[in-house]
Short mmCIF file of C-alpha atoms in Angstrom, two decimals:
data_model
loop_
_atom_site.label_atom_id
_atom_site.label_comp_id
_atom_site.label_asym_id
_atom_site.label_seq_id
_atom_site.Cartn_x
_atom_site.Cartn_y
_atom_site.Cartn_z
CA MET A 1 -44.65 -7.02 -32.56
CA ASP A 2 -48.19 -6.04 -33.46
CA ASP A 3 -51.29 -6.82 -31.45
CA GLN A 4 -52.12 -9.89 -33.51
CA THR A 5 -49.16 -11.85 -32.25
CA LEU A 6 -49.59 -10.89 -28.60
CA PRO A 7 -51.71 -13.13 -26.40
CA ALA A 8 -55.21 -11.76 -25.79
CA VAL A 9 -54.75 -12.46 -22.10
CA SER A 10 -51.53 -13.03 -20.30
CA ALA A 11 -51.41 -13.68 -16.57
CA SER A 12 -48.04 -14.22 -15.03
CA ARG A 13 -47.28 -15.50 -11.57
CA ILE A 14 -50.55 -14.39 -9.96
CA CYS A 15 -50.53 -14.81 -6.20
CA LYS A 16 -53.49 -14.10 -3.94
CA GLN A 17 -54.15 -14.62 -0.26
CA PHE A 18 -57.31 -14.03 1.77
CA ASN A 19 -56.69 -13.44 5.47
CA GLY A 20 -53.38 -15.21 5.31
CA ILE A 21 -54.79 -18.21 3.47
CA GLU A 22 -53.13 -18.81 0.14
CA ILE A 23 -55.71 -19.04 -2.65
CA LEU A 24 -53.51 -18.70 -5.73
CA ARG A 25 -49.81 -19.42 -6.02
CA ASP A 26 -47.84 -18.36 -9.06
CA VAL A 27 -50.62 -18.93 -11.56
CA SER A 28 -49.57 -18.12 -15.11
CA LEU A 29 -51.65 -18.50 -18.25
CA GLU A 30 -51.65 -17.17 -21.78
CA VAL A 31 -54.78 -17.17 -23.90
CA GLN A 32 -54.54 -16.46 -27.61
CA THR A 33 -57.01 -14.39 -29.58
CA SER A 34 -60.11 -16.41 -30.56
CA GLU A 35 -59.20 -19.16 -28.16
CA THR A 36 -61.71 -20.70 -25.74
CA VAL A 37 -60.12 -21.89 -22.54
CA CYS A 38 -62.10 -23.81 -19.95
CA VAL A 39 -60.83 -23.67 -16.39
CA ILE A 40 -61.86 -26.67 -14.32
CA GLY A 41 -61.01 -27.96 -10.89
CA PRO A 42 -62.51 -28.86 -7.53
CA SER A 43 -64.59 -26.37 -5.53
CA GLY A 44 -62.39 -23.98 -3.61
CA SER A 45 -59.41 -24.63 -5.86
CA GLY A 46 -59.10 -20.93 -6.70
CA LYS A 47 -60.38 -20.96 -10.27
CA SER A 48 -63.01 -18.26 -9.72
CA THR A 49 -60.52 -16.14 -7.82
CA PHE A 50 -58.09 -16.48 -10.71
CA LEU A 51 -60.77 -15.33 -13.15
CA ARG A 52 -61.61 -12.36 -10.91
CA CYS A 53 -57.95 -11.41 -10.75
CA LEU A 54 -57.97 -10.98 -14.53
CA ASN A 55 -60.28 -7.95 -14.36
CA TRP A 56 -59.12 -6.78 -10.94
CA LEU A 57 -62.38 -7.61 -9.13
CA GLU A 58 -59.80 -9.20 -6.88
CA VAL A 59 -56.49 -7.41 -6.82
CA PRO A 60 -53.64 -9.92 -7.01
CA ASP A 61 -51.04 -9.67 -4.24
CA SER A 62 -48.36 -10.07 -6.87
CA GLY A 63 -48.03 -11.01 -10.50
CA ALA A 64 -49.09 -9.23 -13.67
CA VAL A 65 -52.02 -9.28 -16.06
CA ARG A 66 -51.86 -8.10 -19.66
CA ILE A 67 -54.86 -7.75 -21.93
CA GLY A 68 -53.93 -7.54 -25.61
CA GLY A 69 -50.37 -6.90 -24.54
CA ARG A 70 -51.24 -3.89 -22.37
CA PRO A 71 -50.72 -4.07 -18.60
CA PHE A 72 -53.98 -4.30 -16.65
CA GLY A 73 -54.51 -2.78 -13.23
CA VAL A 74 -51.16 -1.04 -13.15
CA VAL A 75 -49.50 1.69 -15.18
CA PRO A 76 -45.82 1.33 -16.13
CA LEU A 77 -43.71 4.25 -14.99
CA SER A 78 -41.09 5.81 -17.24
CA GLY A 79 -38.39 5.18 -14.68
CA GLY A 80 -39.28 1.49 -14.48
CA GLY A 81 -41.70 -0.07 -12.03
CA THR A 82 -45.45 0.43 -11.97
CA ARG A 83 -48.14 2.23 -10.05
CA PRO A 84 -51.69 1.00 -9.44
CA MET A 85 -54.28 2.37 -11.88
CA SER A 86 -56.53 5.11 -10.55
CA LYS A 87 -60.20 4.16 -10.19
CA THR A 88 -60.99 5.95 -13.43
CA GLU A 89 -58.18 4.25 -15.33
CA LEU A 90 -59.26 0.88 -13.97
CA ALA A 91 -62.88 1.48 -14.99
CA ALA A 92 -61.73 2.38 -18.51
CA ALA A 93 -59.50 -0.70 -18.71
CA ARG A 94 -62.38 -2.95 -17.64
CA THR A 95 -64.37 -1.98 -20.72
CA ARG A 96 -61.99 -4.15 -22.76
CA ILE A 97 -62.75 -7.31 -20.83
CA SER A 98 -66.29 -8.26 -19.94
CA MET A 99 -67.72 -10.78 -17.53
CA VAL A 100 -70.67 -13.11 -17.02
CA PHE A 101 -71.43 -14.09 -13.42
CA GLN A 102 -72.72 -17.24 -11.80
CA HIS A 103 -75.79 -15.52 -10.38
CA PHE A 104 -76.42 -13.39 -13.50
CA ALA A 105 -76.16 -10.10 -11.57
CA LEU A 106 -78.64 -8.34 -13.81
CA TRP A 107 -79.82 -4.92 -12.67
CA PRO A 108 -83.44 -5.50 -11.60
CA HIS A 109 -84.60 -1.89 -12.03
CA LEU A 110 -83.78 -1.89 -15.74
CA THR A 111 -85.59 -3.75 -18.49
CA VAL A 112 -83.83 -6.55 -20.32
CA LEU A 113 -82.85 -4.17 -23.11
CA GLY A 114 -81.98 -1.54 -20.51
CA ASN A 115 -79.51 -3.96 -18.93
CA VAL A 116 -77.86 -4.59 -22.28
CA VAL A 117 -77.50 -0.94 -23.31
CA GLU A 118 -76.75 0.58 -19.89
CA ALA A 119 -72.96 0.40 -20.04
CA PRO A 120 -72.63 1.03 -23.80
CA ILE A 121 -74.62 4.27 -23.42
CA HIS A 122 -73.33 5.52 -20.08
CA VAL A 123 -69.80 4.11 -19.97
CA LEU A 124 -68.80 3.89 -23.63
CA LYS A 125 -70.94 6.94 -24.56
CA ARG A 126 -72.27 5.28 -27.68
CA PRO A 127 -75.16 7.09 -29.39
CA ARG A 128 -78.39 5.93 -27.81
CA ALA A 129 -80.13 4.85 -31.01
CA GLU A 130 -77.12 2.86 -32.15
CA ALA A 131 -76.76 1.15 -28.76
CA LEU A 132 -80.46 0.27 -28.68
CA GLU A 133 -80.29 -1.19 -32.17
CA GLU A 134 -77.24 -3.28 -31.33
CA GLY A 135 -78.82 -4.30 -28.01
CA ARG A 136 -81.90 -5.64 -29.79
CA ARG A 137 -79.71 -7.47 -32.27
CA LEU A 138 -77.72 -9.08 -29.45
CA LEU A 139 -80.92 -10.14 -27.71
CA ASP A 140 -82.24 -11.61 -30.96
CA ARG A 141 -79.05 -13.54 -31.25
CA VAL A 142 -79.58 -15.28 -27.89
CA GLY A 143 -83.23 -15.86 -28.76
CA LEU A 144 -84.64 -13.20 -26.42
CA GLY A 145 -85.56 -10.39 -28.80
CA HIS A 146 -89.19 -10.72 -27.71
CA LYS A 147 -88.23 -10.13 -24.06
CA ALA A 148 -86.47 -6.79 -24.65
CA ASP A 149 -89.02 -4.71 -22.77
CA VAL A 150 -89.77 -6.89 -19.76
CA PHE A 151 -87.99 -6.75 -16.42
CA PRO A 152 -85.46 -9.44 -15.45
CA HIS A 153 -87.52 -10.87 -12.57
CA THR A 154 -90.00 -12.27 -15.08
CA LEU A 155 -87.33 -14.40 -16.78
CA SER A 156 -86.13 -17.94 -16.07
CA GLY A 157 -82.55 -18.50 -14.91
CA GLY A 158 -81.43 -19.60 -18.34
CA GLN A 159 -83.01 -16.54 -19.93
CA LYS A 160 -81.38 -14.25 -17.36
CA GLN A 161 -77.99 -15.72 -18.10
CA ARG A 162 -78.49 -15.25 -21.84
CA VAL A 163 -79.37 -11.61 -21.16
CA ALA A 164 -76.18 -11.32 -19.09
CA ILE A 165 -74.20 -12.69 -22.04
CA SER A 166 -75.80 -10.12 -24.35
CA ARG A 167 -74.96 -7.41 -21.83
CA ALA A 168 -71.33 -8.51 -21.79
CA LEU A 169 -71.16 -8.71 -25.59
CA ALA A 170 -72.63 -5.21 -25.93
CA MET A 171 -69.30 -3.90 -24.61
CA ARG A 172 -67.62 -5.43 -27.68
CA PRO A 173 -64.94 -6.78 -25.35
CA GLU A 174 -61.61 -8.20 -26.43
CA VAL A 175 -62.06 -10.99 -23.93
CA LEU A 176 -65.11 -12.50 -22.27
CA LEU A 177 -64.86 -14.09 -18.82
CA PHE A 178 -67.45 -16.61 -17.59
CA ASP A 179 -67.55 -17.42 -13.88
CA GLU A 180 -69.45 -20.71 -13.59
CA PRO A 181 -72.21 -19.49 -15.92
CA THR A 182 -74.44 -22.55 -15.47
CA SER A 183 -73.86 -23.45 -11.82
CA ALA A 184 -76.91 -21.58 -10.57
CA LEU A 185 -79.25 -22.98 -13.22
CA ASP A 186 -81.83 -25.73 -13.12
CA PRO A 187 -80.52 -28.69 -15.14
CA GLU A 188 -82.97 -28.20 -17.99
CA MET A 189 -81.70 -24.65 -18.56
CA VAL A 190 -78.00 -25.44 -18.69
CA GLY A 191 -78.16 -26.47 -22.33
CA GLU A 192 -79.57 -23.20 -23.68
CA VAL A 193 -76.79 -21.19 -22.03
CA LEU A 194 -74.01 -23.54 -23.10
CA ALA A 195 -75.36 -23.43 -26.67
CA VAL A 196 -74.89 -19.67 -26.73
CA ILE A 197 -71.33 -19.93 -25.38
CA ARG A 198 -70.57 -22.66 -27.91
CA ASP A 199 -71.76 -20.39 -30.74
CA LEU A 200 -69.51 -17.62 -29.50
CA ALA A 201 -66.57 -20.02 -29.44
CA ALA A 202 -67.30 -21.01 -33.01
CA GLU A 203 -67.38 -17.35 -34.02
CA GLY A 204 -63.93 -16.80 -32.60
CA MET A 205 -64.70 -14.89 -29.41
CA THR A 206 -61.80 -15.01 -26.97
CA MET A 207 -63.17 -16.60 -23.81
CA ILE A 208 -62.12 -17.96 -20.47
CA VAL A 209 -64.82 -20.14 -18.94
CA VAL A 210 -64.70 -21.40 -15.38
CA THR A 211 -67.06 -24.36 -15.40
CA HIS A 212 -68.08 -27.64 -13.85
CA GLU A 213 -69.65 -28.82 -17.11
CA MET A 214 -67.09 -31.39 -18.23
CA GLY A 215 -68.98 -32.43 -21.34
CA PHE A 216 -69.15 -28.82 -22.47
CA ALA A 217 -65.49 -28.19 -21.65
CA ARG A 218 -64.43 -31.19 -23.62
CA GLU A 219 -66.45 -30.28 -26.64
CA ALA A 220 -66.16 -26.49 -26.80
CA ALA A 221 -62.74 -25.68 -25.36
CA ASP A 222 -59.56 -25.30 -27.33
CA ARG A 223 -57.62 -25.92 -24.16
CA ILE A 224 -58.38 -27.16 -20.66
CA VAL A 225 -56.73 -25.62 -17.64
CA PHE A 226 -56.94 -27.77 -14.53
CA ILE A 227 -56.48 -25.89 -11.26
CA ASP A 228 -56.19 -27.54 -7.87
CA GLY A 229 -54.99 -26.12 -4.57
CA GLY A 230 -54.39 -22.67 -6.05
CA GLN A 231 -52.04 -23.84 -8.78
CA ILE A 232 -52.34 -24.83 -12.40
CA ILE A 233 -51.71 -28.56 -12.34
CA GLU A 234 -52.19 -29.35 -15.97
CA VAL A 235 -52.96 -27.65 -19.28
CA GLY A 236 -53.89 -29.58 -22.36
CA GLU A 237 -56.14 -30.06 -25.35
CA PRO A 238 -59.51 -31.43 -24.27
CA GLU A 239 -59.18 -34.82 -25.94
CA ALA A 240 -55.74 -35.45 -24.47
CA PHE A 241 -56.64 -34.04 -21.07
CA PHE A 242 -59.76 -36.13 -20.58
CA GLU A 243 -58.41 -39.34 -22.18
CA ARG A 244 -54.81 -39.26 -21.01
CA PRO A 245 -54.37 -36.85 -18.10
CA ALA A 246 -50.70 -36.46 -17.29
CA THR A 247 -51.04 -36.01 -13.55
CA GLU A 248 -52.50 -38.18 -10.84
CA ARG A 249 -54.58 -35.28 -9.47
CA ALA A 250 -56.21 -34.65 -12.84
CA ARG A 251 -56.82 -38.38 -13.26
CA ARG A 252 -58.60 -38.58 -9.92
CA PHE A 253 -60.61 -35.42 -10.60
CA ILE A 254 -61.78 -36.70 -13.98
CA ALA A 255 -62.63 -40.12 -12.56
CA ARG A 256 -64.78 -38.50 -9.90
CA TYR A 257 -66.67 -36.43 -12.46
CA MET A 258 -67.12 -39.08 -15.11
CA LYS A 259 -68.63 -41.64 -12.73
CA MET B 1 -113.38 27.14 21.76
CA THR B 2 -113.47 30.60 20.20
CA LEU B 3 -112.58 31.42 16.63
CA ALA B 4 -109.44 33.19 17.86
CA ALA B 5 -108.37 30.05 19.70
CA PHE B 6 -109.05 27.95 16.65
CA LEU B 7 -106.93 30.31 14.51
CA THR B 8 -104.14 30.03 17.07
CA LEU B 9 -104.26 26.26 16.65
CA ILE B 10 -104.21 26.58 12.85
CA THR B 11 -101.18 28.87 13.06
CA GLY B 12 -99.55 26.28 15.32
CA ALA B 13 -100.39 23.59 12.78
CA LEU B 14 -98.80 25.59 9.99
CA THR B 15 -95.70 26.05 12.12
CA THR B 16 -95.51 22.33 12.84
CA ALA B 17 -95.98 21.52 9.16
CA ALA B 18 -93.36 24.07 8.09
CA LEU B 19 -90.82 22.87 10.66
CA SER B 20 -91.37 19.21 9.74
CA PHE B 21 -91.31 19.85 6.02
CA SER B 22 -88.08 21.86 6.28
CA GLY B 23 -86.51 19.19 8.44
CA ILE B 24 -87.51 16.43 6.02
CA ALA B 25 -86.55 18.36 2.88
CA MET B 26 -83.05 19.01 4.20
CA GLY B 27 -82.60 16.03 6.51
CA VAL B 28 -83.28 13.28 3.95
CA PRO B 29 -80.63 14.38 1.41
CA LEU B 30 -78.21 15.36 4.19
CA GLY B 31 -78.67 11.89 5.68
CA LEU B 32 -77.82 10.38 2.29
CA VAL B 33 -74.64 12.45 2.05
CA LEU B 34 -73.61 11.37 5.55
CA ALA B 35 -74.40 7.74 4.69
CA LEU B 36 -72.23 7.97 1.55
CA VAL B 37 -69.34 9.33 3.60
CA ARG B 38 -69.64 6.29 5.84
CA TRP B 39 -70.22 3.82 3.01
CA LEU B 40 -67.26 5.06 0.96
CA ARG B 41 -65.19 5.05 4.15
CA VAL B 42 -63.90 8.55 3.50
CA PRO B 43 -60.87 8.88 5.77
CA LEU B 44 -61.42 10.99 8.91
CA LEU B 45 -64.82 12.29 7.77
CA SER B 46 -66.31 8.84 8.17
CA ALA B 47 -65.25 8.75 11.82
CA VAL B 48 -66.61 12.27 12.37
CA VAL B 49 -69.98 11.22 10.97
CA ALA B 50 -70.03 8.12 13.17
CA VAL B 51 -69.46 10.21 16.29
CA TYR B 52 -72.05 12.77 15.17
CA VAL B 53 -74.67 10.08 14.62
CA SER B 54 -73.97 8.51 18.02
CA LEU B 55 -74.23 11.87 19.79
CA VAL B 56 -77.48 12.85 18.11
CA ARG B 57 -79.03 9.47 18.71
CA ALA B 58 -78.14 9.69 22.40
CA THR B 59 -79.49 13.21 22.89
CA PRO B 60 -83.16 14.13 23.40
CA ILE B 61 -84.42 16.68 20.86
CA VAL B 62 -85.25 19.08 23.72
CA THR B 63 -81.66 19.06 24.91
CA PHE B 64 -80.40 19.42 21.37
CA ALA B 65 -82.70 22.40 20.77
CA LEU B 66 -81.54 24.11 23.97
CA PHE B 67 -77.93 23.50 22.99
CA ILE B 68 -78.39 25.11 19.58
CA PHE B 69 -80.42 28.03 20.89
CA PHE B 70 -78.44 28.85 24.02
CA VAL B 71 -74.91 27.48 23.48
CA LEU B 72 -74.21 28.31 19.84
CA PRO B 73 -74.46 32.10 20.49
CA SER B 74 -71.34 31.81 22.65
CA PHE B 75 -69.58 30.58 19.49
CA GLY B 76 -70.91 33.60 17.62
CA ILE B 77 -73.83 31.79 15.97
CA GLU B 78 -77.05 33.47 17.01
CA LEU B 79 -80.28 32.11 15.62
CA ALA B 80 -83.89 33.23 15.99
CA PRO B 81 -86.20 30.56 17.48
CA VAL B 82 -87.65 29.29 14.18
CA PRO B 83 -84.32 28.90 12.32
CA ALA B 84 -82.85 27.32 15.46
CA ALA B 85 -85.81 24.90 15.57
CA ILE B 86 -85.38 24.00 11.89
CA LEU B 87 -81.65 23.45 12.38
CA THR B 88 -82.32 21.25 15.41
CA LEU B 89 -84.86 19.09 13.61
CA THR B 90 -82.77 18.84 10.42
CA LEU B 91 -79.60 17.80 12.23
CA ASN B 92 -81.57 15.37 14.37
CA THR B 93 -83.42 13.63 11.56
CA ALA B 94 -80.33 13.63 9.30
CA ALA B 95 -78.54 11.38 11.79
CA PHE B 96 -81.38 8.86 11.80
CA ASN B 97 -81.79 9.08 8.03
CA CYS B 98 -78.05 8.50 7.69
CA GLU B 99 -78.45 5.16 9.44
CA ILE B 100 -81.42 4.23 7.24
CA TRP B 101 -79.57 5.05 3.99
CA ARG B 102 -76.41 3.38 5.25
CA GLY B 103 -78.27 0.22 6.13
CA ALA B 104 -79.74 0.11 2.64
CA LEU B 105 -76.31 0.73 1.09
CA GLU B 106 -74.67 -1.99 3.17
CA ILE B 107 -77.17 -4.64 2.11
CA PHE B 108 -77.15 -3.61 -1.54
CA PRO B 109 -76.44 -6.79 -3.56
CA ARG B 110 -72.71 -7.12 -4.08
CA ASP B 111 -73.08 -8.95 -7.35
CA GLN B 112 -74.88 -6.00 -8.94
CA ILE B 113 -72.02 -3.75 -7.89
CA GLU B 114 -69.45 -6.17 -9.28
CA ALA B 115 -71.35 -6.42 -12.55
CA ALA B 116 -71.33 -2.64 -12.81
CA ARG B 117 -67.60 -2.52 -12.12
CA ALA B 118 -66.91 -5.31 -14.59
CA HIS B 119 -68.74 -3.24 -17.20
CA GLY B 120 -66.48 -0.28 -16.61
CA MET B 121 -68.65 1.87 -14.33
CA THR B 122 -66.96 4.38 -12.07
CA THR B 123 -68.28 4.81 -8.53
CA PRO B 124 -70.35 7.96 -9.30
CA LEU B 125 -71.96 6.28 -12.30
CA LEU B 126 -72.55 3.08 -10.33
CA PHE B 127 -74.23 5.08 -7.60
CA ARG B 128 -76.34 7.25 -9.89
CA ARG B 129 -77.47 4.62 -12.39
CA ILE B 130 -77.56 1.36 -10.42
CA ILE B 131 -77.74 1.97 -6.68
CA LEU B 132 -79.77 5.15 -6.14
CA PRO B 133 -82.81 4.09 -8.21
CA GLN B 134 -83.04 0.91 -6.11
CA LEU B 135 -82.08 2.49 -2.80
CA TRP B 136 -85.44 4.28 -2.56
CA ARG B 137 -87.15 0.95 -2.66
CA SER B 138 -85.63 -0.39 0.54
CA SER B 139 -85.44 3.00 2.30
CA ILE B 140 -88.81 4.61 1.69
CA GLY B 141 -90.57 2.68 4.48
CA PRO B 142 -88.04 3.43 7.23
CA LEU B 143 -87.61 7.01 5.94
CA THR B 144 -91.36 7.55 6.22
CA SER B 145 -91.34 6.20 9.77
CA GLU B 146 -88.58 8.62 10.65
CA MET B 147 -90.60 11.49 9.08
CA THR B 148 -93.56 10.72 11.32
CA ILE B 149 -91.26 10.50 14.34
CA LEU B 150 -89.79 13.87 13.40
CA LEU B 151 -93.25 15.40 13.07
CA LYS B 152 -94.22 14.11 16.49
CA GLY B 153 -90.92 15.36 17.89
CA THR B 154 -91.64 18.97 16.94
CA PRO B 155 -93.24 19.91 20.32
CA ALA B 156 -89.72 19.67 21.70
CA VAL B 157 -88.81 22.99 20.09
CA ALA B 158 -91.50 24.74 22.15
CA VAL B 159 -88.77 24.95 24.77
CA ILE B 160 -87.02 27.65 22.72
CA GLY B 161 -90.23 29.63 22.26
CA VAL B 162 -91.64 28.27 19.03
CA VAL B 163 -95.43 27.99 19.22
CA GLU B 164 -96.45 24.83 17.38
CA ILE B 165 -99.65 22.81 17.76
CA THR B 166 -99.13 21.29 21.18
CA ARG B 167 -97.89 24.56 22.67
CA ALA B 168 -100.87 26.38 21.16
CA ALA B 169 -103.29 23.77 22.47
CA SER B 170 -101.97 23.88 26.02
CA ARG B 171 -102.10 27.70 26.02
CA ILE B 172 -105.72 27.65 24.94
CA GLY B 173 -106.52 24.98 27.48
CA ALA B 174 -104.91 27.03 30.24
CA GLU B 175 -106.78 30.18 29.25
CA THR B 176 -110.22 28.59 28.84
CA TYR B 177 -109.96 25.92 31.56
CA ARG B 178 -111.38 23.53 28.95
CA PRO B 179 -108.43 21.47 27.68
CA LEU B 180 -110.46 18.87 25.79
CA PRO B 181 -111.45 20.87 22.66
CA PRO B 182 -107.98 22.24 21.85
CA PHE B 183 -106.19 18.94 22.49
CA LEU B 184 -108.77 17.00 20.50
CA THR B 185 -108.31 19.45 17.62
CA ALA B 186 -104.53 19.10 17.96
CA ALA B 187 -104.80 15.32 17.75
CA VAL B 188 -106.91 15.57 14.61
CA ILE B 189 -104.42 17.97 13.00
CA TYR B 190 -101.47 15.67 13.81
CA THR B 191 -103.35 12.77 12.29
CA LEU B 192 -104.06 14.76 9.12
CA LEU B 193 -100.38 15.70 8.80
CA ILE B 194 -99.31 12.07 9.21
CA VAL B 195 -101.88 11.06 6.59
CA VAL B 196 -100.25 13.50 4.18
CA ILE B 197 -96.79 11.98 4.83
CA VAL B 198 -98.02 8.43 4.35
CA ALA B 199 -99.83 9.49 1.16
CA GLY B 200 -96.47 10.85 -0.02
CA GLN B 201 -94.91 7.46 0.67
CA ARG B 202 -97.58 5.71 -1.42
CA LEU B 203 -96.99 8.18 -4.23
CA VAL B 204 -93.25 7.54 -4.25
CA GLU B 205 -93.77 3.78 -4.09
CA ARG B 206 -96.15 3.85 -7.03
CA ARG B 207 -93.75 6.00 -9.01
CA ILE B 208 -90.88 3.58 -8.31
CA ALA B 209 -93.06 0.68 -9.38
CA ARG B 210 -94.02 2.44 -12.60
CA LEU B 211 -90.45 3.45 -13.43
CA TYR B 212 -88.73 0.22 -12.56
CA GLY B 213 -91.41 -2.38 -13.02
CA TYR B 214 -91.54 -3.91 -9.59
CA ALA B 215 -93.85 -3.69 -6.64
CA VAL B 216 -92.40 -2.23 -3.46
#
């Protein structure tokens, strides 16, 4: 099997507890290359935790994650079994899968362009000039080329989030994770961020988007994953999921949102 | 006050400045190292640092100076008064600086750290590129306060025979029976030294603002 046929992301039977409270139970999901999957569900259902388990920001209690077919977070041993990755191995593995956060999490002491090129230069060791050129191109692409040299605190929320997307793209990741990318935004800024994500979907970026934006999920996702109570309740194509949900829980959730 | 007395005061001032500067120059970075040990929760060492900080915070500088000067020799470590004084002040201020750095590390925004990790940064890189440049911003005020406290704590080392400003002033006062001129001069010198420290703080703050684009 070559890499093309392997799922870009494969999570199998992820379990996670916090202080004895079960957050995720046996969550399994495969995402194909170039697919956009939107993860929806009530607050506290575990969808953000699931996303954070995919890049080991939360370490699952059990279960396995593979990125492009390669185990993530653990190293297979020749005699069978696995061992946890060392910190260095984990850092290297994380360069393949990038993330956009709810509260942007830009680094305030760096300029906008500085934020975008920081990891490419210092983590990936790309030549500075090349990284700067690509950084400017990525900022142009999200409509913020003219803001390259200002500091993040001068930007609006929507602009910050677009910078964060450029920063994630600068890693040239195999997979892009979005953790509620528009939840911290004023309503009038949601659109500009969703437009960028929609463009990425159209270009074939592999993405997993945790979101409360049902309209966006319906329109931009290839598949919808509905999580409730720490479990995947239903997976389906957007049209089918929103029009004809198979489960009662999904039906009630949709009804509440579409009111 | 005679010229000789005045020169004695100036010599005392230089001693105070040298002791304080040495203590600051070594105590600030040492405090950061101790804070990192605590922040990274280095097994065993972290507990040792915690005990050290508690002990130093509970002990007057005078007592600490006497301990280093009179007790360490029985462990084979014999120090002249000035090195003993510098060691005392450095170890004292390092404990307080440790708490300042640690406080700043503990409140460092978690989301920035997670973003760094998600972008593949290792802990040393995260610390050097993301945390340290911003750590100065929240620490420089408290660190400066601690520097002024250290400076004003230097008379404590007179007890092991180091003649700094206050010691010099009281000697002159005792010899001339006119304590006002030497103590007034001493007060002026202390003020000037503090002014220098605070000017240093302003300089660092302006440099941070220029480098990183925000006001402190």
